[in-house]
Amino acid sequence: MRSLPLPLALTARLSPVVVLAAAGWALSSSPATTPAAEDRTATQKTDEDSPSAPATAAASKTYAAAPAPCDGLSSKSIKDLVPGAKAAGKELPSTDSKVRRTCSWNALDGYEYRWLDVSFEVTASDEAAEESYKGRVADKSGGGAVPGLGDAGYSVVNLTTEDKQQTREGVVLVRASNALISITYSGSDFESKKAPDTDEINKGAIKAAKEAVAALEDGQKS
């Protein structure tokens, strides 16, 4: 089968994104003034330092680093979403891999072309992530909320046409505590010149987002 040229719109995908450095929490305690207070302080410190002591709600929800993005989806999901692609994917270069990492899969199966990007980013705080999330949602207007996806989820699907070739692209944005997840899933049919329907692209992007959130939660937390 002869190779087919890809539309220009599919050759340039990701733009650099300014990321925020991860920061830890600073804890302080008041000095004790009596022996009894000292005893209570010592007991409290021992409990906090114990490996069996429960973590605080803030610490348990704060992510220290972006997980390995190419491990974020199962091989079965890659096979379903991007037929013909290698399950390992390809991690894209990052200016700071501790706070931002992206993996990409793409393949041409017959005349059907699919492209999937999964990106993780960690910010300095929940507040910083929320502000960034709101800005990104505003830039991707026309979509809607995705209930039950992280602390906040949003999806939007758009159709573009270049040289009579249609491409349909779905984007899912997720905020989970101080982490942000971005999914981009697109497809084209180079024989019919048509794009996959909206439902297929939207469901595929949301499926990838759910697995990416689970991978984030399973990873190391600060």
Short mmCIF file of C-alpha atoms in Angstrom, two decimals:
data_model
loop_
_atom_site.label_atom_id
_atom_site.label_comp_id
_atom_site.label_asym_id
_atom_site.label_seq_id
_atom_site.Cartn_x
_atom_site.Cartn_y
_atom_site.Cartn_z
CA MET A 1 0.00 0.00 0.00
CA ARG A 2 1.41 3.39 -0.90
CA SER A 3 2.12 5.89 1.85
CA LEU A 4 -0.08 8.92 2.08
CA PRO A 5 1.00 12.45 3.05
CA LEU A 6 -0.40 13.68 6.32
CA PRO A 7 -2.22 17.02 6.50
CA LEU A 8 -0.13 19.90 7.72
CA ALA A 9 -2.45 20.32 10.71
CA LEU A 10 -1.39 16.90 12.03
CA THR A 11 2.37 17.55 11.88
CA ALA A 12 2.66 20.24 14.55
CA ARG A 13 0.88 19.25 17.75
CA LEU A 14 2.24 20.58 21.00
CA SER A 15 3.30 24.04 22.09
CA PRO A 16 5.61 24.73 25.02
CA VAL A 17 3.71 25.43 28.20
CA VAL A 18 5.05 27.47 31.09
CA VAL A 19 5.17 25.27 34.16
CA LEU A 20 5.35 26.06 37.81
CA ALA A 21 8.02 24.61 40.07
CA ALA A 22 6.81 22.19 42.71
CA ALA A 23 7.06 23.47 46.30
CA GLY A 24 6.74 21.82 49.69
CA TRP A 25 4.63 22.81 52.65
CA ALA A 26 6.31 24.66 55.55
CA LEU A 27 5.10 23.66 58.99
CA SER A 28 5.76 25.54 62.23
CA SER A 29 4.75 25.03 65.87
CA SER A 30 4.58 27.36 68.89
CA PRO A 31 7.19 26.92 71.66
CA ALA A 32 6.01 25.11 74.79
CA THR A 33 5.91 27.12 78.04
CA THR A 34 5.27 24.42 80.66
CA PRO A 35 6.49 20.84 81.29
CA ALA A 36 2.98 19.53 80.58
CA ALA A 37 2.90 21.41 77.31
CA GLU A 38 6.36 20.02 76.47
CA ASP A 39 5.11 16.48 77.11
CA ARG A 40 2.08 17.02 74.87
CA THR A 41 4.32 18.49 72.15
CA ALA A 42 6.75 15.58 72.34
CA THR A 43 3.91 13.05 72.16
CA GLN A 44 2.38 14.85 69.19
CA LYS A 45 5.75 14.98 67.39
CA THR A 46 6.31 11.25 67.97
CA ASP A 47 2.90 10.44 66.52
CA GLU A 48 3.50 12.64 63.47
CA ASP A 49 6.93 11.12 62.84
CA SER A 50 5.65 7.57 63.13
CA PRO A 51 5.33 5.74 59.81
CA SER A 52 1.91 4.50 60.91
CA ALA A 53 0.55 7.96 61.64
CA PRO A 54 -2.15 9.07 59.15
CA ALA A 55 -1.15 11.72 56.64
CA THR A 56 -2.97 15.03 56.59
CA ALA A 57 -5.61 15.65 53.93
CA ALA A 58 -3.46 18.33 52.28
CA ALA A 59 -0.38 16.10 52.01
CA SER A 60 -2.31 13.11 50.72
CA LYS A 61 -3.65 15.11 47.78
CA THR A 62 -0.47 16.92 46.71
CA TYR A 63 1.63 15.38 43.92
CA ALA A 64 5.39 15.93 43.98
CA ALA A 65 6.28 15.00 40.39
CA ALA A 66 4.72 14.11 37.05
CA PRO A 67 4.43 10.33 36.52
CA ALA A 68 5.90 8.47 33.55
CA PRO A 69 3.37 9.45 30.85
CA CYS A 70 3.91 6.46 28.56
CA ASP A 71 2.91 4.16 31.45
CA GLY A 72 -0.35 6.04 31.96
CA LEU A 73 -2.46 3.91 29.62
CA SER A 74 -2.80 0.16 29.24
CA SER A 75 -1.59 -1.58 26.09
CA LYS A 76 -5.19 -2.64 25.41
CA SER A 77 -6.38 0.96 25.47
CA ILE A 78 -3.59 2.01 23.11
CA LYS A 79 -4.58 -0.79 20.74
CA ASP A 80 -8.23 0.30 20.85
CA LEU A 81 -7.63 4.03 20.54
CA VAL A 82 -4.63 4.05 18.20
CA PRO A 83 -4.68 0.85 16.09
CA GLY A 84 -1.25 -0.01 14.78
CA ALA A 85 0.67 2.13 17.30
CA LYS A 86 3.41 0.73 19.51
CA ALA A 87 2.15 0.40 23.08
CA ALA A 88 5.36 1.93 24.45
CA GLY A 89 4.58 5.33 22.91
CA LYS A 90 7.13 8.12 22.60
CA GLU A 91 7.89 10.57 25.39
CA LEU A 92 8.32 14.10 24.10
CA PRO A 93 11.18 16.39 25.25
CA SER A 94 10.40 18.59 28.26
CA THR A 95 12.15 21.61 29.72
CA ASP A 96 11.57 20.14 33.20
CA SER A 97 10.53 16.49 33.29
CA LYS A 98 9.86 16.64 37.04
CA VAL A 99 6.88 18.92 36.58
CA ARG A 100 5.74 18.26 32.99
CA ARG A 101 5.84 15.06 30.90
CA THR A 102 4.01 14.08 27.72
CA CYS A 103 3.70 10.83 25.78
CA SER A 104 2.46 10.52 22.21
CA TRP A 105 1.07 7.66 20.11
CA ASN A 106 0.12 7.85 16.42
CA ALA A 107 -0.41 5.37 13.61
CA LEU A 108 -1.95 4.89 10.18
CA ASP A 109 -4.01 1.69 10.04
CA GLY A 110 -5.10 1.27 6.43
CA TYR A 111 -6.54 4.70 5.68
CA GLU A 112 -7.52 5.40 9.30
CA TYR A 113 -5.21 7.77 11.17
CA ARG A 114 -5.26 8.28 14.95
CA TRP A 115 -3.15 10.47 17.24
CA LEU A 116 -3.16 10.49 21.05
CA ASP A 117 -1.21 12.71 23.45
CA VAL A 118 -1.26 12.33 27.24
CA SER A 119 0.33 15.10 29.31
CA PHE A 120 0.90 15.41 33.08
CA GLU A 121 1.88 18.61 34.85
CA VAL A 122 2.33 19.36 38.54
CA THR A 123 2.10 22.86 39.99
CA ALA A 124 3.15 24.45 43.27
CA SER A 125 -0.30 24.22 44.88
CA ASP A 126 -3.94 23.30 44.40
CA GLU A 127 -4.70 26.98 43.92
CA ALA A 128 -2.13 27.36 41.14
CA ALA A 129 -3.49 24.26 39.39
CA GLU A 130 -7.06 25.54 39.67
CA GLU A 131 -6.13 28.91 38.17
CA SER A 132 -4.28 27.25 35.28
CA TYR A 133 -7.15 24.83 34.70
CA LYS A 134 -9.71 27.62 34.49
CA GLY A 135 -7.55 29.49 31.98
CA ARG A 136 -7.19 26.43 29.76
CA VAL A 137 -10.90 25.71 29.86
CA ALA A 138 -11.60 29.30 28.84
CA ASP A 139 -9.25 28.87 25.85
CA LYS A 140 -11.14 25.71 24.78
CA SER A 141 -14.68 27.08 24.85
CA GLY A 142 -17.64 25.16 23.46
CA GLY A 143 -17.28 21.97 25.51
CA GLY A 144 -18.72 20.80 28.80
CA ALA A 145 -17.88 19.40 32.22
CA VAL A 146 -17.07 15.71 32.73
CA PRO A 147 -18.43 14.65 36.14
CA GLY A 148 -16.36 12.33 38.31
CA LEU A 149 -13.07 13.07 36.58
CA GLY A 150 -10.51 14.27 39.15
CA ASP A 151 -11.47 17.41 41.06
CA ALA A 152 -12.65 18.97 37.80
CA GLY A 153 -12.93 17.64 34.25
CA TYR A 154 -13.79 19.23 30.92
CA SER A 155 -14.04 17.95 27.33
CA VAL A 156 -14.45 19.61 23.94
CA VAL A 157 -14.43 18.25 20.37
CA ASN A 158 -13.75 20.28 17.24
CA LEU A 159 -13.76 19.56 13.51
CA THR A 160 -11.23 21.10 11.13
CA THR A 161 -10.86 20.79 7.36
CA GLU A 162 -7.67 21.33 5.36
CA ASP A 163 -7.35 20.56 1.64
CA LYS A 164 -10.78 18.88 1.84
CA GLN A 165 -9.47 16.49 4.52
CA GLN A 166 -11.45 16.48 7.77
CA THR A 167 -9.85 15.95 11.17
CA ARG A 168 -11.80 15.69 14.39
CA GLU A 169 -9.94 16.45 17.63
CA GLY A 170 -11.07 15.91 21.21
CA VAL A 171 -9.41 17.57 24.20
CA VAL A 172 -10.00 16.57 27.82
CA LEU A 173 -8.61 18.69 30.65
CA VAL A 174 -8.45 17.45 34.23
CA ARG A 175 -7.41 18.96 37.55
CA ALA A 176 -6.55 16.56 40.36
CA SER A 177 -5.33 18.45 43.41
CA ASN A 178 -2.17 20.32 42.28
CA ALA A 179 -1.80 18.23 39.10
CA LEU A 180 -3.13 18.89 35.60
CA ILE A 181 -3.79 16.26 32.93
CA SER A 182 -4.35 17.06 29.27
CA ILE A 183 -5.55 14.54 26.69
CA THR A 184 -5.60 15.25 22.94
CA TYR A 185 -7.16 12.61 20.70
CA SER A 186 -7.72 13.07 16.98
CA GLY A 187 -8.57 11.07 13.88
CA SER A 188 -8.96 11.19 10.11
CA ASP A 189 -9.91 8.84 7.27
CA PHE A 190 -7.67 9.47 4.26
CA GLU A 191 -9.81 7.44 1.88
CA SER A 192 -13.19 9.04 2.52
CA LYS A 193 -11.64 12.39 3.57
CA LYS A 194 -14.07 12.29 6.49
CA ALA A 195 -13.35 12.38 10.22
CA PRO A 196 -14.56 9.98 12.92
CA ASP A 197 -17.82 11.05 14.54
CA THR A 198 -17.87 13.26 17.61
CA ASP A 199 -19.02 10.53 19.97
CA GLU A 200 -16.11 8.22 19.07
CA ILE A 201 -13.48 10.91 19.60
CA ASN A 202 -15.05 12.28 22.78
CA LYS A 203 -15.46 8.86 24.41
CA GLY A 204 -11.93 7.88 23.42
CA ALA A 205 -10.43 11.02 24.95
CA ILE A 206 -12.41 10.58 28.17
CA LYS A 207 -11.38 6.92 28.39
CA ALA A 208 -7.73 7.95 28.13
CA ALA A 209 -8.25 10.68 30.74
CA LYS A 210 -9.74 8.25 33.26
CA GLU A 211 -6.76 5.92 32.95
CA ALA A 212 -4.34 8.84 33.22
CA VAL A 213 -6.00 10.02 36.44
CA ALA A 214 -5.75 6.49 37.87
CA ALA A 215 -2.05 6.37 36.93
CA LEU A 216 -1.47 9.69 38.68
CA GLU A 217 -3.23 8.49 41.83
CA ASP A 218 -1.23 5.27 41.84
CA GLY A 219 2.05 7.16 41.58
CA GLN A 220 4.12 8.70 44.31
CA LYS A 221 2.54 11.52 46.30
CA SER A 222 4.31 14.04 48.49
#
